[in-house]
Structure formats: structure tokens, C-alpha cells
């Protein structure tokens, strides 16, 4: 059973546009939801993370929206830039159960200049 | 402060062989987690080490084993390699339960 489902698989956005990636999770006990950015040949880099006690977190151009009742969370990238072109992974974990991460399958974002 | 480092960068092995991958955790971190990332997929949790003890394991067979050393660096060992073991192996370090920081990975190819 896939614990975290991510969509879309790929996304093309024009420079300056908004990129939106969605994730849904199964386990209501999850209490930590990070987003990672991965460039080809590199390891994932932590972008932004949220706990379920807040509905939104913003860091620069990146915003996480969290809907606990729907068991969904999403990443919004405002003013998308060609340098944002990468694969994005959402994840969920139980902080007090050795913080094992369950990752989504990834979204390949291509920002056109 | 140094980040997470992994060695080697790339590795080619033959089916049935054994391999050891290494990870140096970020300064101040005491927890190391290992993940397997198949091409085009998200990372899958293999196991985690906390203060030299295995602290949790994913759905991987016993031929995947590990170690953590007193300096919190870690090794991943895979015995009896299979073609499906070809993947990017990532380690991530953290301090206790907090954010995990990933290394660049080791690309393992099994032929």
C-alpha cells in the first residue's frame, strides 16, 4: 500500500507562473511533512516542511498548504524560475517513530524560459 | 560545518557479489538513515541507525545490513547482489528526530 501519493508525475510551467504539486497520505498519525528538491545526480535537498498543527507555511517563493481533514498537502512555487526545474518529492513521517520517511513518487518540474 | 558525504560515487558490481557503501554524517548529527532510490522513483527506507544501534527497518531482506560507528558514520552492506539492487543509495543524517539531510548518493549498477 502506497502511503503517500503524489501528482502530477510531470509539470511544465512558464517562467513567472505558479507551480502546484499535490500529495495525499493514508496514515492519519503522520506528523511531519517535508518537501525535497532533487537535481539530476544529486541527493534530495530539504526545501520546506510543515507540522499538522498549521494549515500553511511560507518560505520565500515556496508555500506548503496542508488540509488535515482531507489528508492532503501541496507545494506552491510562486514566480517559478528555470532554476527551479528539478524533481520534487513530498514525504510524510512519524517524528516519534524514528522519523522513517515515506516518499511520494516525485514530480518532474520543467520551467520554460 | 560539513554536509553528508558518501563514497564511492559510482560502483559497478556483478550479480552475486557483495558491496559496502559508506556515509559520513553531518557534524553534530547522531542518526543515519539509508534509502534506496530506483530510477524515476521516490526513495524507499532501508533502515536507520541511532547511536550505533539499528532503530528501524523497512521492507528489505536481511542481505541488506548496516553499521554505525562511534563517530556516527555508517556503512550499508548488501550481500548476494541482484540485478534489482541497481539504484541510487542515499544516506541521510539528522540529530535525533529532526530534519534529515541527504548525501549525494552512491549509484550502484549490478550487471
PDB file of C-alpha atoms in Angstrom:
ATOM      1  CA  UNK A   1       0.000   0.000   0.000  1.00  0.00           C
ATOM      2  CA  UNK A   2       1.442   3.306  -1.082  1.00  0.00           C
ATOM      3  CA  UNK A   3       1.442   5.581   1.950  1.00  0.00           C
ATOM      4  CA  UNK A   4       1.956   8.837   0.034  1.00  0.00           C
ATOM      5  CA  UNK A   5       0.564   9.516  -3.434  1.00  0.00           C
ATOM      6  CA  UNK A   6       1.952  12.414  -5.453  1.00  0.00           C
ATOM      7  CA  UNK A   7       0.664  14.155  -8.562  1.00  0.00           C
ATOM      8  CA  UNK A   8       1.242  15.171 -11.262  1.00  0.00           C
ATOM      9  CA  UNK A   9       4.097  12.993 -12.458  1.00  0.00           C
ATOM     10  CA  UNK A  10       5.407  15.860 -14.582  1.00  0.00           C
ATOM     11  CA  UNK A  11       4.662  19.556 -14.867  1.00  0.00           C
ATOM     12  CA  UNK A  12       5.562  22.238 -17.376  1.00  0.00           C
ATOM     13  CA  UNK A  13       5.203  25.853 -16.264  1.00  0.00           C
ATOM     14  CA  UNK A  14       6.147  29.138 -17.910  1.00  0.00           C
ATOM     15  CA  UNK A  15       8.671  31.362 -16.187  1.00  0.00           C
ATOM     16  CA  UNK A  16       6.875  33.549 -13.671  1.00  0.00           C
ATOM     17  CA  UNK A  17       3.975  31.133 -13.321  1.00  0.00           C
ATOM     18  CA  UNK A  18       2.804  29.155 -10.295  1.00  0.00           C
ATOM     19  CA  UNK A  19       3.789  25.509  -9.951  1.00  0.00           C
ATOM     20  CA  UNK A  20       1.477  23.340  -7.839  1.00  0.00           C
ATOM     21  CA  UNK A  21       2.270  19.797  -6.740  1.00  0.00           C
ATOM     22  CA  UNK A  22      -0.144  17.731  -4.692  1.00  0.00           C
ATOM     23  CA  UNK A  23       0.237  14.872  -2.247  1.00  0.00           C
ATOM     24  CA  UNK A  24      -2.214  12.696  -0.359  1.00  0.00           C
ATOM     25  CA  UNK A  25      -1.404  10.446   2.557  1.00  0.00           C
ATOM     26  CA  UNK A  26      -3.032   7.453   4.222  1.00  0.00           C
ATOM     27  CA  UNK A  27      -1.831   7.346   7.811  1.00  0.00           C
ATOM     28  CA  UNK A  28      -3.548   9.953   9.985  1.00  0.00           C
ATOM     29  CA  UNK A  29      -0.774   9.538  12.564  1.00  0.00           C
ATOM     30  CA  UNK A  30       1.814  11.163  10.279  1.00  0.00           C
ATOM     31  CA  UNK A  31       3.039  14.330  11.928  1.00  0.00           C
ATOM     32  CA  UNK A  32       5.801  15.717   9.731  1.00  0.00           C
ATOM     33  CA  UNK A  33       5.520  16.593   6.040  1.00  0.00           C
ATOM     34  CA  UNK A  34       8.680  17.736   4.234  1.00  0.00           C
ATOM     35  CA  UNK A  35       9.230  18.595   0.603  1.00  0.00           C
ATOM     36  CA  UNK A  36      12.502  17.784  -1.087  1.00  0.00           C
ATOM     37  CA  UNK A  37      14.050  19.106  -4.306  1.00  0.00           C
ATOM     38  CA  UNK A  38      16.351  16.855  -6.282  1.00  0.00           C
ATOM     39  CA  UNK A  39      18.560  17.774  -9.230  1.00  0.00           C
ATOM     40  CA  UNK A  40      19.918  15.070 -11.551  1.00  0.00           C
ATOM     41  CA  UNK A  41      22.826  13.209  -9.987  1.00  0.00           C
ATOM     42  CA  UNK A  42      22.284  14.803  -6.579  1.00  0.00           C
ATOM     43  CA  UNK A  43      20.656  13.768  -3.343  1.00  0.00           C
ATOM     44  CA  UNK A  44      17.328  15.303  -2.273  1.00  0.00           C
ATOM     45  CA  UNK A  45      17.628  18.683  -0.550  1.00  0.00           C
ATOM     46  CA  UNK A  46      15.146  19.763   2.113  1.00  0.00           C
ATOM     47  CA  UNK A  47      13.048  22.635   0.772  1.00  0.00           C
ATOM     48  CA  UNK A  48      10.342  23.267   3.337  1.00  0.00           C
ATOM     49  CA  UNK A  49       8.424  21.230   5.916  1.00  0.00           C
ATOM     50  CA  UNK A  50       5.208  21.517   7.903  1.00  0.00           C
ATOM     51  CA  UNK A  51       3.662  20.014  11.003  1.00  0.00           C
ATOM     52  CA  UNK A  52      -0.103  19.233  11.009  1.00  0.00           C
ATOM     53  CA  UNK A  53      -0.922  21.878  13.601  1.00  0.00           C
ATOM     54  CA  UNK A  54      -0.720  24.623  10.951  1.00  0.00           C
ATOM     55  CA  UNK A  55      -2.533  24.936   7.628  1.00  0.00           C
ATOM     56  CA  UNK A  56       0.086  26.882   5.725  1.00  0.00           C
ATOM     57  CA  UNK A  57       3.789  27.632   5.820  1.00  0.00           C
ATOM     58  CA  UNK A  58       5.613  30.036   3.557  1.00  0.00           C
ATOM     59  CA  UNK A  59       9.330  30.393   2.933  1.00  0.00           C
ATOM     60  CA  UNK A  60      10.225  32.818   0.181  1.00  0.00           C
ATOM     61  CA  UNK A  61       8.581  31.672  -3.055  1.00  0.00           C
ATOM     62  CA  UNK A  62       7.667  28.259  -1.597  1.00  0.00           C
ATOM     63  CA  UNK A  63       4.429  27.603   0.293  1.00  0.00           C
ATOM     64  CA  UNK A  64       3.031  24.405   1.773  1.00  0.00           C
ATOM     65  CA  UNK A  65      -0.743  24.194   2.138  1.00  0.00           C
ATOM     66  CA  UNK A  66      -1.975  21.494   4.495  1.00  0.00           C
ATOM     67  CA  UNK A  67      -5.515  20.075   4.753  1.00  0.00           C
ATOM     68  CA  UNK A  68      -5.650  17.668   7.673  1.00  0.00           C
ATOM     69  CA  UNK A  69      -9.278  16.600   7.180  1.00  0.00           C
ATOM     70  CA  UNK A  70      -8.652  15.735   3.522  1.00  0.00           C
ATOM     71  CA  UNK A  71      -5.262  14.179   4.304  1.00  0.00           C
ATOM     72  CA  UNK A  72      -3.699  16.275   1.571  1.00  0.00           C
ATOM     73  CA  UNK A  73      -0.874  18.762   1.287  1.00  0.00           C
ATOM     74  CA  UNK A  74       0.553  20.694  -1.592  1.00  0.00           C
ATOM     75  CA  UNK A  75       3.594  22.692  -2.622  1.00  0.00           C
ATOM     76  CA  UNK A  76       3.152  26.008  -4.396  1.00  0.00           C
ATOM     77  CA  UNK A  77       6.115  27.612  -6.134  1.00  0.00           C
ATOM     78  CA  UNK A  78       5.359  31.235  -6.900  1.00  0.00           C
ATOM     79  CA  UNK A  79       7.127  33.130  -9.710  1.00  0.00           C
ATOM     80  CA  UNK A  80       8.634  29.867 -10.983  1.00  0.00           C
ATOM     81  CA  UNK A  81      12.125  30.201 -12.473  1.00  0.00           C
ATOM     82  CA  UNK A  82      14.092  27.969 -14.879  1.00  0.00           C
ATOM     83  CA  UNK A  83      16.447  27.213 -11.973  1.00  0.00           C
ATOM     84  CA  UNK A  84      13.508  25.571 -10.175  1.00  0.00           C
ATOM     85  CA  UNK A  85      13.475  22.836 -12.838  1.00  0.00           C
ATOM     86  CA  UNK A  86      14.064  19.679 -10.807  1.00  0.00           C
ATOM     87  CA  UNK A  87      12.226  16.697  -9.374  1.00  0.00           C
ATOM     88  CA  UNK A  88      10.185  17.397  -6.261  1.00  0.00           C
ATOM     89  CA  UNK A  89       9.297  14.788  -3.665  1.00  0.00           C
ATOM     90  CA  UNK A  90       6.808  15.052  -0.867  1.00  0.00           C
ATOM     91  CA  UNK A  91       7.217  12.854   2.170  1.00  0.00           C
ATOM     92  CA  UNK A  92       5.461  12.028   5.412  1.00  0.00           C
ATOM     93  CA  UNK A  93       6.744  10.589   8.647  1.00  0.00           C
ATOM     94  CA  UNK A  94       6.089   9.890  12.285  1.00  0.00           C
ATOM     95  CA  UNK A  95       8.560  12.039  14.192  1.00  0.00           C
ATOM     96  CA  UNK A  96       8.415   9.853  17.270  1.00  0.00           C
ATOM     97  CA  UNK A  97       8.699   6.578  15.369  1.00  0.00           C
ATOM     98  CA  UNK A  98      12.335   7.046  14.294  1.00  0.00           C
ATOM     99  CA  UNK A  99      11.176   9.509  11.664  1.00  0.00           C
ATOM    100  CA  UNK A 100      11.070   6.973   8.828  1.00  0.00           C
ATOM    101  CA  UNK A 101      10.145   8.893   5.696  1.00  0.00           C
ATOM    102  CA  UNK A 102       7.541   7.666   3.217  1.00  0.00           C
ATOM    103  CA  UNK A 103       8.186   9.423  -0.079  1.00  0.00           C
ATOM    104  CA  UNK A 104       5.864  10.181  -2.947  1.00  0.00           C
ATOM    105  CA  UNK A 105       6.861   9.068  -6.433  1.00  0.00           C
ATOM    106  CA  UNK A 106       8.100  12.508  -7.465  1.00  0.00           C
ATOM    107  CA  UNK A 107       7.112  15.315  -9.836  1.00  0.00           C
ATOM    108  CA  UNK A 108       9.449  16.421 -12.573  1.00  0.00           C
ATOM    109  CA  UNK A 109       9.067  20.187 -12.971  1.00  0.00           C
ATOM    110  CA  UNK A 110      10.210  21.964 -16.121  1.00  0.00           C
ATOM    111  CA  UNK A 111      10.042  25.753 -16.049  1.00  0.00           C
ATOM    112  CA  UNK A 112      10.183  27.173 -19.567  1.00  0.00           C
ATOM    113  CA  UNK A 113      12.030  30.493 -20.026  1.00  0.00           C
TER     114      UNK A 113
ATOM    115  CA  UNK B   1      30.031  22.558   9.231  1.00  0.00           C
ATOM    116  CA  UNK B   2      30.434  19.794   6.638  1.00  0.00           C
ATOM    117  CA  UNK B   3      27.470  18.173   4.929  1.00  0.00           C
ATOM    118  CA  UNK B   4      26.667  14.499   4.426  1.00  0.00           C
ATOM    119  CA  UNK B   5      29.203  12.729   2.242  1.00  0.00           C
ATOM    120  CA  UNK B   6      29.015   9.309   0.604  1.00  0.00           C
ATOM    121  CA  UNK B   7      31.523   7.047  -1.076  1.00  0.00           C
ATOM    122  CA  UNK B   8      32.029   5.812  -3.645  1.00  0.00           C
ATOM    123  CA  UNK B   9      30.124   7.959  -6.125  1.00  0.00           C
ATOM    124  CA  UNK B  10      29.599   5.149  -8.606  1.00  0.00           C
ATOM    125  CA  UNK B  11      30.049   1.413  -8.388  1.00  0.00           C
ATOM    126  CA  UNK B  12      29.610  -1.474 -10.804  1.00  0.00           C
ATOM    127  CA  UNK B  13      29.247  -4.988  -9.408  1.00  0.00           C
ATOM    128  CA  UNK B  14      28.352  -8.399 -10.724  1.00  0.00           C
ATOM    129  CA  UNK B  15      25.305 -10.350  -9.610  1.00  0.00           C
ATOM    130  CA  UNK B  16      26.098 -12.441  -6.535  1.00  0.00           C
ATOM    131  CA  UNK B  17      28.862 -10.151  -5.296  1.00  0.00           C
ATOM    132  CA  UNK B  18      28.870  -8.149  -2.086  1.00  0.00           C
ATOM    133  CA  UNK B  19      29.147  -4.364  -1.754  1.00  0.00           C
ATOM    134  CA  UNK B  20      29.844  -1.866   1.039  1.00  0.00           C
ATOM    135  CA  UNK B  21      28.729   1.753   0.791  1.00  0.00           C
ATOM    136  CA  UNK B  22      29.880   4.437   3.193  1.00  0.00           C
ATOM    137  CA  UNK B  23      28.332   7.555   4.647  1.00  0.00           C
ATOM    138  CA  UNK B  24      29.754  10.332   6.815  1.00  0.00           C
ATOM    139  CA  UNK B  25      27.056  12.151   8.703  1.00  0.00           C
ATOM    140  CA  UNK B  26      26.814  15.894   9.076  1.00  0.00           C
ATOM    141  CA  UNK B  27      28.674  17.350  12.020  1.00  0.00           C
ATOM    142  CA  UNK B  28      26.592  17.143  15.206  1.00  0.00           C
ATOM    143  CA  UNK B  29      24.207  14.510  13.827  1.00  0.00           C
ATOM    144  CA  UNK B  30      23.788  11.159  15.605  1.00  0.00           C
ATOM    145  CA  UNK B  31      21.256   9.412  13.348  1.00  0.00           C
ATOM    146  CA  UNK B  32      21.776   7.954   9.896  1.00  0.00           C
ATOM    147  CA  UNK B  33      19.046   6.586   7.627  1.00  0.00           C
ATOM    148  CA  UNK B  34      19.625   4.688   4.395  1.00  0.00           C
ATOM    149  CA  UNK B  35      17.316   4.814   1.376  1.00  0.00           C
ATOM    150  CA  UNK B  36      17.207   3.068  -1.978  1.00  0.00           C
ATOM    151  CA  UNK B  37      16.052   5.166  -4.930  1.00  0.00           C
ATOM    152  CA  UNK B  38      15.258   3.275  -8.118  1.00  0.00           C
ATOM    153  CA  UNK B  39      15.304   5.236 -11.363  1.00  0.00           C
ATOM    154  CA  UNK B  40      12.272   7.514 -11.614  1.00  0.00           C
ATOM    155  CA  UNK B  41      11.012   6.623  -8.124  1.00  0.00           C
ATOM    156  CA  UNK B  42      10.996   8.181  -4.701  1.00  0.00           C
ATOM    157  CA  UNK B  43      13.488   6.960  -2.096  1.00  0.00           C
ATOM    158  CA  UNK B  44      12.485   3.868  -0.101  1.00  0.00           C
ATOM    159  CA  UNK B  45      13.550   3.473   3.526  1.00  0.00           C
ATOM    160  CA  UNK B  46      16.009   0.650   4.171  1.00  0.00           C
ATOM    161  CA  UNK B  47      16.952   1.174   7.848  1.00  0.00           C
ATOM    162  CA  UNK B  48      18.070   3.713  10.381  1.00  0.00           C
ATOM    163  CA  UNK B  49      20.887   3.775  12.940  1.00  0.00           C
ATOM    164  CA  UNK B  50      20.754   5.839  16.104  1.00  0.00           C
ATOM    165  CA  UNK B  51      23.774   5.958  18.384  1.00  0.00           C
ATOM    166  CA  UNK B  52      25.217   2.776  16.844  1.00  0.00           C
ATOM    167  CA  UNK B  53      22.018   0.712  17.179  1.00  0.00           C
ATOM    168  CA  UNK B  54      19.559  -0.215  14.421  1.00  0.00           C
ATOM    169  CA  UNK B  55      16.487   1.885  15.165  1.00  0.00           C
ATOM    170  CA  UNK B  56      14.039   0.734  12.498  1.00  0.00           C
ATOM    171  CA  UNK B  57      13.921  -1.207   9.257  1.00  0.00           C
ATOM    172  CA  UNK B  58      11.905  -1.080   6.055  1.00  0.00           C
ATOM    173  CA  UNK B  59      10.818  -3.946   3.799  1.00  0.00           C
ATOM    174  CA  UNK B  60      14.257  -5.060   2.724  1.00  0.00           C
ATOM    175  CA  UNK B  61      15.670  -8.596   3.068  1.00  0.00           C
ATOM    176  CA  UNK B  62      18.365  -9.480   5.631  1.00  0.00           C
ATOM    177  CA  UNK B  63      21.062  -9.395   2.954  1.00  0.00           C
ATOM    178  CA  UNK B  64      20.853  -5.609   3.421  1.00  0.00           C
ATOM    179  CA  UNK B  65      22.731  -4.871   6.634  1.00  0.00           C
ATOM    180  CA  UNK B  66      24.427  -1.901   8.201  1.00  0.00           C
ATOM    181  CA  UNK B  67      26.650  -0.484  10.860  1.00  0.00           C
ATOM    182  CA  UNK B  68      27.095   2.816  12.611  1.00  0.00           C
ATOM    183  CA  UNK B  69      30.430   3.744  14.139  1.00  0.00           C
ATOM    184  CA  UNK B  70      31.202   5.766  17.297  1.00  0.00           C
ATOM    185  CA  UNK B  71      31.782   8.875  15.146  1.00  0.00           C
ATOM    186  CA  UNK B  72      28.258   8.295  13.718  1.00  0.00           C
ATOM    187  CA  UNK B  73      29.467   7.468  10.229  1.00  0.00           C
ATOM    188  CA  UNK B  74      27.742   4.447   8.719  1.00  0.00           C
ATOM    189  CA  UNK B  75      28.054   1.588   6.268  1.00  0.00           C
ATOM    190  CA  UNK B  76      25.478  -0.197   4.172  1.00  0.00           C
ATOM    191  CA  UNK B  77      26.341  -3.749   3.156  1.00  0.00           C
ATOM    192  CA  UNK B  78      24.486  -5.711   0.529  1.00  0.00           C
ATOM    193  CA  UNK B  79      25.233  -9.408   0.032  1.00  0.00           C
ATOM    194  CA  UNK B  80      24.352 -11.655  -2.894  1.00  0.00           C
ATOM    195  CA  UNK B  81      23.648  -8.730  -5.207  1.00  0.00           C
ATOM    196  CA  UNK B  82      20.696  -8.998  -7.576  1.00  0.00           C
ATOM    197  CA  UNK B  83      20.008  -7.039 -10.749  1.00  0.00           C
ATOM    198  CA  UNK B  84      17.114  -5.237  -8.993  1.00  0.00           C
ATOM    199  CA  UNK B  85      19.571  -3.825  -6.452  1.00  0.00           C
ATOM    200  CA  UNK B  86      20.742  -1.391  -9.130  1.00  0.00           C
ATOM    201  CA  UNK B  87      19.747   2.011  -7.752  1.00  0.00           C
ATOM    202  CA  UNK B  88      20.925   5.224  -6.147  1.00  0.00           C
ATOM    203  CA  UNK B  89      21.640   4.594  -2.463  1.00  0.00           C
ATOM    204  CA  UNK B  90      21.143   7.620  -0.282  1.00  0.00           C
ATOM    205  CA  UNK B  91      22.045   8.203   3.289  1.00  0.00           C
ATOM    206  CA  UNK B  92      20.518  10.946   5.370  1.00  0.00           C
ATOM    207  CA  UNK B  93      21.711  12.211   8.718  1.00  0.00           C
ATOM    208  CA  UNK B  94      19.831  14.039  11.439  1.00  0.00           C
ATOM    209  CA  UNK B  95      20.119  14.988  15.064  1.00  0.00           C
ATOM    210  CA  UNK B  96      17.668  12.759  16.902  1.00  0.00           C
ATOM    211  CA  UNK B  97      14.223  13.126  15.290  1.00  0.00           C
ATOM    212  CA  UNK B  98      14.715  16.345  13.380  1.00  0.00           C
ATOM    213  CA  UNK B  99      15.148  17.188   9.707  1.00  0.00           C
ATOM    214  CA  UNK B 100      17.047  14.660   7.637  1.00  0.00           C
ATOM    215  CA  UNK B 101      19.787  15.902   5.329  1.00  0.00           C
ATOM    216  CA  UNK B 102      20.697  13.731   2.381  1.00  0.00           C
ATOM    217  CA  UNK B 103      24.056  12.994   0.866  1.00  0.00           C
ATOM    218  CA  UNK B 104      24.660  12.935  -2.905  1.00  0.00           C
ATOM    219  CA  UNK B 105      24.197   9.171  -3.095  1.00  0.00           C
ATOM    220  CA  UNK B 106      26.083   6.194  -4.480  1.00  0.00           C
ATOM    221  CA  UNK B 107      24.972   4.937  -7.874  1.00  0.00           C
ATOM    222  CA  UNK B 108      25.179   1.125  -7.822  1.00  0.00           C
ATOM    223  CA  UNK B 109      24.909  -0.827 -11.047  1.00  0.00           C
ATOM    224  CA  UNK B 110      24.612  -4.616 -10.880  1.00  0.00           C
ATOM    225  CA  UNK B 111      25.343  -6.495 -14.093  1.00  0.00           C
TER     226      UNK B 111
END
